[in-house]
Amino acid sequence: MFFIGCSDLELEPEGSVFTEKQKEELTKVAPERLQAEVNGLYSGLIKYASISDWYGSTRHYDFGYAAAGLMFDASGQDMPSENSGYNWFRNSMRYTDRTAPSEITYFLWNLFYSHMKTANDILFTIPSDTSDPLLKAYRGQALASRAFDYLHLVQIYQFTYKGHENAPAVPIVTEETTPEQAANNPRATVQQVYDLIMKDLDEAINLLEGFSRTGKEMINQNVAYGLRARANLNMEKWNEAAADAEKAMVGFSPYTIQQVSKPSFNDINATSWIWGSDVSETNDIVQSGILNFPSMICSLTGNGYSPGYAGRYINQALWKSIPTSDVRKGWWTEPVWGKDEDGEDVIVDYKTPLVDMTWTTTYNNVEYGIIDWFGWNAPYLNVKFGPYQDQYNNPTNACDLPLMRVEEMILIRAEALAMGGNTSTGKQVLENFIKTYRDPSYICPVNDAKGIQDEVWKQRRIELWGEGFSLFDVKRLKKPILRKGINYPAPFSYDLPAEAPILLWLLPEDEINTNEAIDEATNNPVIAVPSV
């Protein structure tokens, strides 16, 4: 467990705790140190080798929040991938990481609680009643960051809010938690965690009023509204979710059809990105070569596991449901059919209108086409995420990472309006978005609230594919996992019922060993790995 201590800011006073006067003096004499802590909120999301000391070596999924998103998506039904030892997200796909000693659950726990510790350090230092505009902005960013962490933790280690309000979630650690309290800190209920999330976001939104950020890697009021929209959606507070999503959208516009008619989603400067990680060429995850998001998901990178060793594909049934008039159908390759020597139908090639299929490169005097060079192994392979600087075969994986896009907020608003009783407006919001920005021929096929909710879910599965939302959506909507009869590797081609216990990660063994209030009996249950 990560608790707050005054020494964390390397400015410990003579006493064992800060007085209010000492806190006030600290904020005056050490603004640079506070700025460094705030910067740490964002660098912590793209941290390289965070668990290397714990594990004893560097795991190739250890590159921050984007890896967590891939773990979530691998655990669902929309991102099939190879059953290969080179697939660093295979354990999440086959659910073998749902144990207390699992390195994956330790990685997830460490990712969010370490990030939260940075937020708590800042909150410990800045008085809640500060009137200084800069300190208010720092405090607002820290509160929203902590809410971001808990919003993930509560969904990783428990089922959705509705119907599970009193279920055990995760321990709550704030800037006021002492080491003694952290050592005996039981799992708070889902309701208690959401109460803190909402309290933090309410204050953050107030503190960030008028704050003008210098880069979209920073949290501003739009981002805080977007995070609260997500929380309200989970709690089925429909009117509040719709209102927050609308406020989060102000100043942003979706990718146009033309902009997503090529591999994209790699540049924080896109008008649709409300919040993202700004990744530089000198960042450790880039300098590592292949321990980064593009290495694992981009099918056009010149340096990575994807696609030759572990491609990321879409659920073929979902892909087939996308109309040909929808530009997003080209975000994944389609099979080209021919006949084998016996006259049987076989896949002979792959294609997509988004990629220049005439591209070639020469190596050792041999010319290679795009499929052979990059190792495209099967149809339905994603080309949604473009390579760095949109340059095919670029070995530098310095692509930025989307954390919140305006398209997500539009879809939240459409669902929330419909479920909140305003079905016609919700349907219109959905139709306007899809027709204007994705498929000019689109007509929402349903009129009732539940039907619109399911249609929005389908659009989320397509639009937000690969961005870490799919598992949480399945849990929120209490949907089954359906993998049979589609393009999953045979050992993982099984279905799971809604709220299958295997979907929950277990709290890590290290937490059990250091927190007296948590043991095997109070952890999530150990469930046998599913089989065909």
Short mmCIF file of C-alpha atoms in Angstrom, two decimals:
data_model
loop_
_atom_site.label_atom_id
_atom_site.label_comp_id
_atom_site.label_asym_id
_atom_site.label_seq_id
_atom_site.Cartn_x
_atom_site.Cartn_y
_atom_site.Cartn_z
CA MET A 1 0.00 0.00 0.00
CA PHE A 2 1.23 3.47 -0.82
CA PHE A 3 0.65 5.96 1.98
CA ILE A 4 1.49 9.62 2.30
CA GLY A 5 4.37 10.90 4.38
CA CYS A 6 5.78 14.38 4.70
CA SER A 7 9.23 13.17 3.67
CA ASP A 8 7.89 12.31 0.22
CA LEU A 9 8.41 15.90 -0.84
CA GLU A 10 11.92 15.87 0.60
CA LEU A 11 11.01 18.89 2.69
CA GLU A 12 10.35 17.29 6.07
CA PRO A 13 10.14 19.70 9.02
CA GLU A 14 11.66 18.99 12.39
CA GLY A 15 8.40 17.63 13.76
CA SER A 16 6.78 14.41 12.60
CA VAL A 17 3.92 16.20 10.82
CA PHE A 18 3.41 19.45 8.97
CA THR A 19 1.59 22.24 10.74
CA GLU A 20 -0.70 24.43 8.67
CA LYS A 21 1.85 27.23 8.91
CA GLN A 22 4.62 24.94 7.68
CA LYS A 23 2.47 23.85 4.74
CA GLU A 24 1.89 27.49 3.87
CA GLU A 25 5.61 28.20 4.01
CA LEU A 26 6.36 25.15 1.88
CA THR A 27 4.08 26.26 -0.92
CA LYS A 28 5.88 29.60 -0.94
CA VAL A 29 9.47 28.38 -0.93
CA ALA A 30 9.21 25.28 -3.11
CA PRO A 31 7.00 25.96 -6.14
CA GLU A 32 9.47 24.18 -8.41
CA ARG A 33 9.22 21.04 -6.30
CA LEU A 34 5.44 21.19 -6.48
CA GLN A 35 5.62 21.66 -10.25
CA ALA A 36 7.81 18.57 -10.46
CA GLU A 37 5.23 16.61 -8.47
CA VAL A 38 2.45 17.78 -10.78
CA ASN A 39 4.54 16.81 -13.80
CA GLY A 40 4.87 13.41 -12.15
CA LEU A 41 1.12 12.93 -12.45
CA TYR A 42 1.57 12.76 -16.21
CA SER A 43 4.96 11.07 -16.49
CA GLY A 44 3.59 8.39 -14.14
CA LEU A 45 1.14 7.30 -16.83
CA ILE A 46 3.97 6.49 -19.26
CA LYS A 47 6.47 5.12 -16.78
CA TYR A 48 8.98 2.54 -17.96
CA ALA A 49 9.97 -0.55 -15.94
CA SER A 50 7.92 0.35 -12.87
CA ILE A 51 7.96 -3.16 -11.39
CA SER A 52 11.43 -4.27 -12.49
CA ASP A 53 12.86 -4.15 -8.98
CA TRP A 54 9.91 -6.14 -7.65
CA TYR A 55 9.99 -8.73 -10.42
CA GLY A 56 13.75 -8.95 -10.88
CA SER A 57 13.72 -8.11 -14.59
CA THR A 58 11.86 -5.87 -17.00
CA ARG A 59 8.56 -7.20 -18.27
CA HIS A 60 7.72 -6.07 -21.77
CA TYR A 61 4.23 -4.88 -20.80
CA ASP A 62 5.71 -2.52 -18.21
CA PHE A 63 5.19 0.79 -20.00
CA GLY A 64 2.39 2.48 -18.09
CA TYR A 65 -1.30 3.11 -18.53
CA ALA A 66 -1.49 2.08 -22.19
CA ALA A 67 -0.44 -1.43 -21.15
CA ALA A 68 -3.27 -1.54 -18.63
CA GLY A 69 -5.69 -0.61 -21.40
CA LEU A 70 -4.42 -3.51 -23.50
CA MET A 71 -4.89 -5.85 -20.53
CA PHE A 72 -8.49 -4.69 -20.19
CA ASP A 73 -9.21 -5.08 -23.91
CA ALA A 74 -7.49 -8.47 -24.06
CA SER A 75 -9.83 -9.65 -21.29
CA GLY A 76 -12.93 -8.96 -23.34
CA GLN A 77 -14.36 -10.18 -26.62
CA ASP A 78 -13.24 -7.59 -29.15
CA MET A 79 -9.44 -7.96 -29.36
CA PRO A 80 -8.38 -11.45 -30.45
CA SER A 81 -4.65 -12.01 -30.71
CA GLU A 82 -2.15 -14.79 -31.28
CA ASN A 83 -1.69 -17.55 -28.71
CA SER A 84 2.05 -16.97 -28.63
CA GLY A 85 4.77 -16.57 -26.06
CA TYR A 86 5.58 -13.28 -27.79
CA ASN A 87 2.13 -11.98 -26.90
CA TRP A 88 2.67 -10.08 -23.66
CA PHE A 89 -1.08 -9.74 -23.15
CA ARG A 90 -1.94 -13.39 -23.67
CA ASN A 91 -2.38 -14.05 -19.94
CA SER A 92 -5.12 -11.44 -19.75
CA MET A 93 -6.78 -12.92 -22.83
CA ARG A 94 -6.82 -16.39 -21.26
CA TYR A 95 -7.48 -15.15 -17.67
CA THR A 96 -4.46 -16.87 -16.14
CA ASP A 97 -3.53 -13.56 -14.51
CA ARG A 98 -6.48 -13.69 -12.08
CA THR A 99 -4.49 -14.87 -9.05
CA ALA A 100 -3.07 -13.06 -6.02
CA PRO A 101 0.59 -13.81 -6.93
CA SER A 102 0.01 -12.67 -10.52
CA GLU A 103 2.55 -10.20 -11.86
CA ILE A 104 -0.26 -8.56 -13.84
CA THR A 105 -2.41 -7.76 -10.83
CA TYR A 106 0.68 -6.39 -9.08
CA PHE A 107 1.43 -4.23 -12.13
CA LEU A 108 -2.11 -2.84 -12.20
CA TRP A 109 -2.19 -2.23 -8.44
CA ASN A 110 1.22 -0.58 -8.49
CA LEU A 111 0.35 1.55 -11.54
CA PHE A 112 -2.70 3.20 -10.01
CA TYR A 113 -1.65 3.35 -6.35
CA SER A 114 1.78 4.76 -7.25
CA HIS A 115 0.12 7.37 -9.44
CA MET A 116 -2.29 8.09 -6.61
CA LYS A 117 0.59 8.53 -4.17
CA THR A 118 1.90 11.37 -6.31
CA ALA A 119 -1.55 12.96 -6.16
CA ASN A 120 -1.73 12.47 -2.40
CA ASP A 121 1.71 14.04 -1.94
CA ILE A 122 0.46 17.17 -3.69
CA LEU A 123 -2.81 17.22 -1.77
CA PHE A 124 -0.97 16.80 1.53
CA THR A 125 1.07 19.89 0.78
CA ILE A 126 -1.51 22.32 -0.61
CA PRO A 127 -4.18 23.55 1.83
CA SER A 128 -7.74 22.91 0.68
CA ASP A 129 -8.64 26.55 1.26
CA THR A 130 -5.78 28.02 -0.76
CA SER A 131 -6.65 31.11 -2.76
CA ASP A 132 -3.52 31.07 -4.90
CA PRO A 133 -4.56 30.40 -8.53
CA LEU A 134 -1.52 28.24 -9.29
CA LEU A 135 -1.94 26.13 -6.17
CA LYS A 136 -5.65 25.74 -6.88
CA ALA A 137 -4.76 24.40 -10.34
CA TYR A 138 -2.20 22.01 -8.85
CA ARG A 139 -4.69 20.76 -6.29
CA GLY A 140 -7.42 20.38 -8.90
CA GLN A 141 -5.17 18.28 -11.12
CA ALA A 142 -4.19 16.07 -8.18
CA LEU A 143 -7.81 15.51 -7.15
CA ALA A 144 -8.86 14.61 -10.69
CA SER A 145 -5.86 12.29 -11.02
CA ARG A 146 -6.80 10.47 -7.83
CA ALA A 147 -10.36 10.11 -9.08
CA PHE A 148 -9.00 8.70 -12.35
CA ASP A 149 -7.07 6.08 -10.36
CA TYR A 150 -9.98 5.03 -8.18
CA LEU A 151 -12.32 4.96 -11.17
CA HIS A 152 -10.07 2.28 -12.62
CA LEU A 153 -9.32 0.36 -9.43
CA VAL A 154 -12.99 0.03 -8.50
CA GLN A 155 -13.73 -1.48 -11.92
CA ILE A 156 -10.69 -3.78 -11.96
CA TYR A 157 -11.36 -5.41 -8.60
CA GLN A 158 -15.17 -5.38 -8.48
CA PHE A 159 -18.19 -5.45 -10.76
CA THR A 160 -20.10 -2.36 -11.81
CA TYR A 161 -21.59 0.15 -9.41
CA LYS A 162 -25.26 -0.62 -9.99
CA GLY A 163 -26.26 -3.65 -7.95
CA HIS A 164 -22.86 -3.89 -6.26
CA GLU A 165 -22.84 -0.73 -4.18
CA ASN A 166 -22.08 -2.63 -0.98
CA ALA A 167 -19.58 -5.07 -2.48
CA PRO A 168 -15.94 -4.82 -1.37
CA ALA A 169 -13.74 -2.82 -3.75
CA VAL A 170 -10.28 -1.53 -2.78
CA PRO A 171 -8.70 0.19 0.23
CA ILE A 172 -9.02 3.96 0.28
CA VAL A 173 -5.76 5.86 0.72
CA THR A 174 -5.82 9.65 0.90
CA GLU A 175 -3.36 12.36 1.88
CA GLU A 176 -4.50 11.86 5.48
CA THR A 177 -3.78 8.12 5.64
CA THR A 178 -0.96 7.28 8.06
CA PRO A 179 1.41 4.30 7.74
CA GLU A 180 -0.35 2.69 10.68
CA GLN A 181 -3.74 3.08 9.02
CA ALA A 182 -2.41 1.77 5.71
CA ALA A 183 -1.19 -1.36 7.47
CA ASN A 184 -4.74 -2.17 8.60
CA ASN A 185 -6.91 -0.79 5.82
CA PRO A 186 -9.89 -2.91 4.75
CA ARG A 187 -11.49 -2.89 1.34
CA ALA A 188 -13.91 0.00 1.07
CA THR A 189 -17.26 -0.67 -0.55
CA VAL A 190 -17.96 0.29 -4.13
CA GLN A 191 -20.25 3.04 -2.82
CA GLN A 192 -17.52 4.46 -0.59
CA VAL A 193 -15.04 4.53 -3.45
CA TYR A 194 -17.51 6.30 -5.74
CA ASP A 195 -18.32 8.77 -2.97
CA LEU A 196 -14.64 9.73 -2.87
CA ILE A 197 -14.41 9.85 -6.67
CA MET A 198 -17.34 12.25 -6.86
CA LYS A 199 -16.09 14.37 -3.96
CA ASP A 200 -12.68 14.70 -5.60
CA LEU A 201 -14.12 15.54 -9.01
CA ASP A 202 -16.60 18.06 -7.63
CA GLU A 203 -13.74 19.92 -5.94
CA ALA A 204 -11.45 19.54 -8.95
CA ILE A 205 -14.01 21.04 -11.31
CA ASN A 206 -14.39 24.02 -9.00
CA LEU A 207 -10.63 24.51 -8.59
CA LEU A 208 -9.89 24.20 -12.31
CA GLU A 209 -12.32 26.96 -13.28
CA GLY A 210 -10.35 29.40 -15.42
CA PHE A 211 -7.19 27.27 -15.48
CA SER A 212 -5.49 27.43 -18.89
CA ARG A 213 -3.17 24.48 -19.43
CA THR A 214 -0.01 24.61 -21.52
CA GLY A 215 -0.48 21.16 -23.05
CA LYS A 216 -3.19 18.54 -23.50
CA GLU A 217 -1.27 16.07 -21.37
CA MET A 218 -2.47 18.14 -18.40
CA ILE A 219 -5.86 17.83 -16.73
CA ASN A 220 -8.07 20.88 -17.07
CA GLN A 221 -11.74 21.43 -16.31
CA ASN A 222 -12.84 19.68 -19.52
CA VAL A 223 -11.01 16.53 -18.45
CA ALA A 224 -12.47 16.69 -14.95
CA TYR A 225 -15.96 17.00 -16.42
CA GLY A 226 -15.19 14.04 -18.68
CA LEU A 227 -14.06 11.90 -15.76
CA ARG A 228 -17.20 12.81 -13.84
CA ALA A 229 -19.29 11.95 -16.90
CA ARG A 230 -17.71 8.47 -16.85
CA ALA A 231 -18.45 8.06 -13.15
CA ASN A 232 -22.03 9.27 -13.51
CA LEU A 233 -22.55 6.90 -16.44
CA ASN A 234 -21.39 3.99 -14.28
CA MET A 235 -23.76 5.04 -11.51
CA GLU A 236 -26.61 5.43 -14.02
CA LYS A 237 -27.06 9.06 -13.10
CA TRP A 238 -28.16 9.76 -16.62
CA ASN A 239 -28.97 13.47 -16.51
CA GLU A 240 -25.72 14.27 -14.73
CA ALA A 241 -23.69 12.12 -17.15
CA ALA A 242 -25.21 13.86 -20.17
CA ALA A 243 -24.59 17.32 -18.71
CA ASP A 244 -20.99 16.56 -17.77
CA ALA A 245 -20.21 15.02 -21.16
CA GLU A 246 -21.56 18.11 -22.90
CA LYS A 247 -19.34 20.37 -20.79
CA ALA A 248 -16.29 18.18 -21.41
CA MET A 249 -16.80 18.54 -25.17
CA VAL A 250 -16.59 22.33 -25.28
CA GLY A 251 -13.78 23.43 -27.61
CA PHE A 252 -13.21 20.03 -29.23
CA SER A 253 -14.47 18.43 -32.43
CA PRO A 254 -14.39 14.82 -33.68
CA TYR A 255 -11.98 13.48 -36.22
CA THR A 256 -13.47 14.02 -39.68
CA ILE A 257 -14.10 11.19 -42.13
CA GLN A 258 -11.08 12.34 -44.11
CA GLN A 259 -8.85 12.40 -41.03
CA VAL A 260 -9.68 8.81 -40.11
CA SER A 261 -9.42 7.57 -43.69
CA LYS A 262 -5.83 6.65 -42.87
CA PRO A 263 -4.16 5.11 -39.81
CA SER A 264 -4.41 7.81 -37.13
CA PHE A 265 -4.86 8.17 -33.34
CA ASN A 266 -1.19 8.92 -32.78
CA ASP A 267 -1.01 12.70 -32.26
CA ILE A 268 -2.16 14.63 -29.19
CA ASN A 269 -2.73 17.72 -31.34
CA ALA A 270 -5.79 16.16 -32.98
CA THR A 271 -8.86 18.32 -32.42
CA SER A 272 -10.77 15.38 -30.94
CA TRP A 273 -8.31 14.69 -28.12
CA ILE A 274 -9.45 16.22 -24.84
CA TRP A 275 -6.63 14.56 -22.90
CA GLY A 276 -3.68 12.38 -23.82
CA SER A 277 -0.14 11.37 -22.97
CA ASP A 278 2.39 13.47 -24.86
CA VAL A 279 5.20 11.05 -25.69
CA SER A 280 8.59 12.38 -26.79
CA GLU A 281 11.34 10.56 -28.65
CA THR A 282 13.54 10.78 -25.55
CA ASN A 283 11.01 9.14 -23.24
CA ASP A 284 12.19 5.88 -21.68
CA ILE A 285 9.38 3.84 -23.22
CA VAL A 286 10.45 5.06 -26.66
CA GLN A 287 14.15 4.60 -26.01
CA SER A 288 13.40 1.03 -24.94
CA GLY A 289 12.54 0.26 -28.56
CA ILE A 290 9.65 -2.15 -28.12
CA LEU A 291 8.27 -1.55 -24.62
CA ASN A 292 5.52 0.82 -25.68
CA PHE A 293 2.01 0.99 -27.09
CA PRO A 294 2.85 1.21 -30.84
CA SER A 295 5.08 -1.85 -30.53
CA MET A 296 2.11 -3.82 -29.27
CA ILE A 297 -0.71 -2.50 -31.46
CA CYS A 298 0.51 -0.64 -34.55
CA SER A 299 0.55 -2.87 -37.63
CA LEU A 300 2.81 -0.47 -39.53
CA THR A 301 5.60 0.15 -37.03
CA GLY A 302 9.16 -0.68 -37.99
CA ASN A 303 9.97 -1.92 -34.50
CA GLY A 304 7.55 -4.00 -32.51
CA TYR A 305 5.77 -7.19 -31.54
CA SER A 306 2.77 -6.21 -33.64
CA PRO A 307 1.75 -7.50 -36.03
CA GLY A 308 4.21 -10.25 -36.93
CA TYR A 309 4.46 -11.80 -33.47
CA ALA A 310 1.27 -10.65 -31.78
CA GLY A 311 -1.19 -8.72 -33.91
CA ARG A 312 -4.29 -7.05 -32.50
CA TYR A 313 -7.45 -7.98 -34.37
CA ILE A 314 -11.12 -7.09 -34.12
CA ASN A 315 -13.88 -9.55 -33.34
CA GLN A 316 -14.81 -10.66 -36.86
CA ALA A 317 -18.54 -10.70 -36.09
CA LEU A 318 -18.33 -7.09 -34.94
CA TRP A 319 -16.35 -6.16 -38.06
CA LYS A 320 -18.92 -7.81 -40.33
CA SER A 321 -21.66 -5.74 -38.69
CA ILE A 322 -19.99 -2.48 -39.79
CA PRO A 323 -21.57 -1.18 -43.02
CA THR A 324 -19.29 -0.71 -46.01
CA SER A 325 -20.33 2.95 -46.05
CA ASP A 326 -18.72 3.43 -42.61
CA VAL A 327 -15.11 4.65 -42.85
CA ARG A 328 -14.26 2.65 -39.73
CA LYS A 329 -14.65 -0.65 -41.55
CA GLY A 330 -11.26 0.15 -43.05
CA TRP A 331 -9.66 0.41 -39.61
CA TRP A 332 -9.16 -3.34 -39.92
CA THR A 333 -8.02 -5.47 -42.85
CA GLU A 334 -10.52 -7.58 -44.72
CA PRO A 335 -9.90 -10.95 -46.33
CA VAL A 336 -9.57 -11.38 -50.08
CA TRP A 337 -11.03 -14.71 -51.12
CA GLY A 338 -9.88 -17.05 -53.85
CA LYS A 339 -9.83 -20.75 -54.70
CA ASP A 340 -7.26 -23.35 -53.74
CA GLU A 341 -6.19 -26.18 -56.05
CA ASP A 342 -9.21 -28.19 -54.98
CA GLY A 343 -11.60 -25.38 -55.76
CA GLU A 344 -12.26 -24.58 -52.11
CA ASP A 345 -12.69 -20.99 -50.93
CA VAL A 346 -9.56 -19.74 -49.19
CA ILE A 347 -8.18 -16.40 -48.06
CA VAL A 348 -5.46 -15.39 -50.51
CA ASP A 349 -4.76 -11.82 -49.43
CA TYR A 350 -5.75 -8.94 -47.12
CA LYS A 351 -6.68 -5.38 -47.97
CA THR A 352 -7.91 -2.10 -46.54
CA PRO A 353 -8.61 1.22 -48.27
CA LEU A 354 -6.84 3.09 -45.45
CA VAL A 355 -3.38 1.78 -46.29
CA ASP A 356 -1.22 2.20 -49.38
CA MET A 357 -1.11 -1.46 -50.36
CA THR A 358 1.44 -0.68 -53.12
CA TRP A 359 4.09 0.27 -50.54
CA THR A 360 7.32 -1.74 -50.77
CA THR A 361 10.71 -1.82 -49.14
CA THR A 362 13.94 -3.51 -50.18
CA TYR A 363 16.09 -5.52 -47.80
CA ASN A 364 19.17 -7.50 -48.85
CA ASN A 365 18.26 -6.83 -52.48
CA VAL A 366 14.84 -8.41 -52.00
CA GLU A 367 11.71 -6.32 -52.43
CA TYR A 368 8.93 -6.88 -49.92
CA GLY A 369 5.31 -5.81 -50.07
CA ILE A 370 3.47 -4.43 -47.10
CA ILE A 371 1.90 -7.73 -46.00
CA ASP A 372 5.09 -9.78 -46.09
CA TRP A 373 7.32 -7.09 -44.62
CA PHE A 374 5.15 -6.34 -41.60
CA GLY A 375 4.04 -9.92 -41.13
CA TRP A 376 0.28 -9.53 -41.46
CA ASN A 377 -0.84 -13.03 -40.50
CA ALA A 378 -4.63 -12.95 -40.67
CA PRO A 379 -7.58 -10.77 -41.66
CA TYR A 380 -9.31 -8.31 -39.31
CA LEU A 381 -5.92 -6.94 -38.25
CA ASN A 382 -6.13 -3.35 -37.01
CA VAL A 383 -4.63 -0.44 -38.91
CA LYS A 384 -6.49 2.08 -36.74
CA PHE A 385 -3.36 3.28 -34.98
CA GLY A 386 -0.85 4.94 -37.27
CA PRO A 387 2.95 4.77 -36.93
CA TYR A 388 4.96 7.67 -35.56
CA GLN A 389 4.77 10.71 -37.85
CA ASP A 390 2.51 8.61 -40.13
CA GLN A 391 5.65 7.07 -41.64
CA TYR A 392 5.33 3.38 -42.52
CA ASN A 393 8.14 1.27 -41.06
CA ASN A 394 9.24 4.03 -38.69
CA PRO A 395 11.32 2.30 -35.97
CA THR A 396 10.71 5.15 -33.50
CA ASN A 397 7.59 4.48 -31.44
CA ALA A 398 6.96 7.97 -30.06
CA CYS A 399 3.23 8.04 -30.78
CA ASP A 400 1.08 9.98 -28.33
CA LEU A 401 -1.61 8.09 -26.41
CA PRO A 402 -5.30 9.03 -26.29
CA LEU A 403 -6.79 9.16 -22.79
CA MET A 404 -10.05 10.97 -23.55
CA ARG A 405 -11.59 11.90 -26.89
CA VAL A 406 -14.60 14.02 -27.68
CA GLU A 407 -16.16 11.06 -29.52
CA GLU A 408 -16.42 9.20 -26.20
CA MET A 409 -18.22 12.16 -24.66
CA ILE A 410 -20.69 12.30 -27.55
CA LEU A 411 -21.48 8.62 -27.08
CA ILE A 412 -21.88 9.07 -23.31
CA ARG A 413 -24.27 11.94 -23.94
CA ALA A 414 -26.31 9.96 -26.47
CA GLU A 415 -26.69 6.97 -24.14
CA ALA A 416 -27.38 9.08 -21.07
CA LEU A 417 -30.01 11.21 -22.80
CA ALA A 418 -31.83 8.12 -24.06
CA MET A 419 -31.67 6.27 -20.75
CA GLY A 420 -32.65 9.42 -18.87
CA GLY A 421 -35.96 9.63 -20.69
CA ASN A 422 -35.08 11.79 -23.68
CA THR A 423 -34.88 9.02 -26.26
CA SER A 424 -35.49 11.16 -29.33
CA THR A 425 -32.67 13.58 -28.49
CA GLY A 426 -30.32 10.74 -27.55
CA LYS A 427 -31.02 9.05 -30.86
CA GLN A 428 -30.49 12.33 -32.72
CA VAL A 429 -27.14 12.95 -31.00
CA LEU A 430 -25.99 9.47 -32.02
CA GLU A 431 -27.20 9.80 -35.60
CA ASN A 432 -25.69 13.25 -36.05
CA PHE A 433 -22.28 12.05 -34.89
CA ILE A 434 -22.15 8.89 -37.00
CA LYS A 435 -23.63 10.48 -40.14
CA THR A 436 -21.38 13.54 -39.99
CA TYR A 437 -18.12 11.95 -38.95
CA ARG A 438 -18.17 8.22 -39.79
CA ASP A 439 -20.98 6.95 -42.06
CA PRO A 440 -23.10 9.36 -44.15
CA SER A 441 -25.69 6.60 -44.67
CA TYR A 442 -26.18 5.82 -40.99
CA ILE A 443 -29.66 5.64 -39.49
CA CYS A 444 -30.08 4.51 -35.89
CA PRO A 445 -32.14 1.30 -36.21
CA VAL A 446 -33.95 1.56 -32.85
CA ASN A 447 -36.17 4.01 -30.98
CA ASP A 448 -36.46 2.72 -27.41
CA ALA A 449 -34.05 3.66 -24.63
CA LYS A 450 -32.58 0.18 -24.09
CA GLY A 451 -32.20 -0.30 -27.83
CA ILE A 452 -30.34 3.00 -28.14
CA GLN A 453 -28.11 2.03 -25.22
CA ASP A 454 -27.19 -1.21 -27.00
CA GLU A 455 -26.60 0.67 -30.25
CA VAL A 456 -24.32 3.13 -28.45
CA TRP A 457 -22.46 0.16 -26.96
CA LYS A 458 -21.91 -1.22 -30.45
CA GLN A 459 -20.60 2.16 -31.57
CA ARG A 460 -18.31 2.33 -28.54
CA ARG A 461 -16.94 -1.12 -29.38
CA ILE A 462 -16.04 0.15 -32.84
CA GLU A 463 -15.05 3.77 -32.17
CA LEU A 464 -13.08 3.19 -28.96
CA TRP A 465 -11.54 -0.15 -29.95
CA GLY A 466 -8.02 -0.50 -28.55
CA GLU A 467 -8.40 2.41 -26.11
CA GLY A 468 -9.10 0.34 -22.99
CA PHE A 469 -12.89 0.63 -22.62
CA SER A 470 -14.27 -2.72 -23.75
CA LEU A 471 -14.01 -4.78 -20.54
CA PHE A 472 -15.45 -2.05 -18.35
CA ASP A 473 -18.34 -1.62 -20.79
CA VAL A 474 -19.10 -5.34 -20.66
CA LYS A 475 -19.14 -5.16 -16.86
CA ARG A 476 -21.15 -1.93 -16.71
CA LEU A 477 -23.83 -3.24 -19.06
CA LYS A 478 -23.72 -6.75 -17.58
CA LYS A 479 -23.10 -8.39 -20.94
CA PRO A 480 -21.70 -11.88 -21.55
CA ILE A 481 -18.31 -12.49 -23.17
CA LEU A 482 -18.97 -14.17 -26.53
CA ARG A 483 -15.92 -15.65 -28.24
CA LYS A 484 -17.22 -18.86 -29.78
CA GLY A 485 -17.29 -19.19 -33.53
CA ILE A 486 -15.14 -16.16 -34.25
CA ASN A 487 -11.44 -15.44 -34.70
CA TYR A 488 -10.13 -16.27 -31.23
CA PRO A 489 -7.40 -18.90 -30.85
CA ALA A 490 -9.02 -22.28 -30.24
CA PRO A 491 -7.99 -22.58 -26.55
CA PHE A 492 -9.73 -19.27 -25.74
CA SER A 493 -12.78 -19.66 -27.96
CA TYR A 494 -15.34 -19.92 -25.18
CA ASP A 495 -18.25 -17.87 -23.88
CA LEU A 496 -18.65 -16.50 -20.37
CA PRO A 497 -21.88 -15.41 -18.69
CA ALA A 498 -22.47 -11.85 -17.59
CA GLU A 499 -20.53 -10.99 -14.43
CA ALA A 500 -18.48 -14.17 -14.58
CA PRO A 501 -16.27 -14.11 -11.45
CA ILE A 502 -13.14 -14.73 -13.56
CA LEU A 503 -13.47 -11.18 -14.90
CA LEU A 504 -12.27 -9.81 -11.54
CA TRP A 505 -8.59 -9.57 -10.80
CA LEU A 506 -7.52 -10.55 -7.29
CA LEU A 507 -5.90 -8.08 -4.95
CA PRO A 508 -2.15 -8.79 -5.12
CA GLU A 509 -0.33 -11.01 -2.67
CA ASP A 510 1.92 -8.13 -1.63
CA GLU A 511 -1.10 -6.22 -0.35
CA ILE A 512 -2.26 -9.23 1.65
CA ASN A 513 1.21 -9.53 3.18
CA THR A 514 1.37 -5.89 4.28
CA ASN A 515 -2.27 -5.06 5.06
CA GLU A 516 -3.67 -6.85 8.11
CA ALA A 517 -7.25 -6.08 7.07
CA ILE A 518 -7.04 -8.12 3.86
CA ASP A 519 -6.50 -11.86 3.61
CA GLU A 520 -7.48 -14.70 1.32
CA ALA A 521 -10.96 -14.78 2.80
CA THR A 522 -11.61 -11.10 2.03
CA ASN A 523 -9.96 -11.20 -1.40
CA ASN A 524 -11.87 -11.92 -4.59
CA PRO A 525 -12.40 -15.66 -5.16
CA VAL A 526 -9.89 -17.78 -7.03
CA ILE A 527 -11.68 -19.11 -10.12
CA ALA A 528 -10.61 -21.92 -12.40
CA VAL A 529 -9.36 -20.73 -15.77
CA PRO A 530 -12.07 -21.22 -18.42
CA SER A 531 -11.62 -23.87 -21.07
CA VAL A 532 -13.31 -24.80 -24.31
#
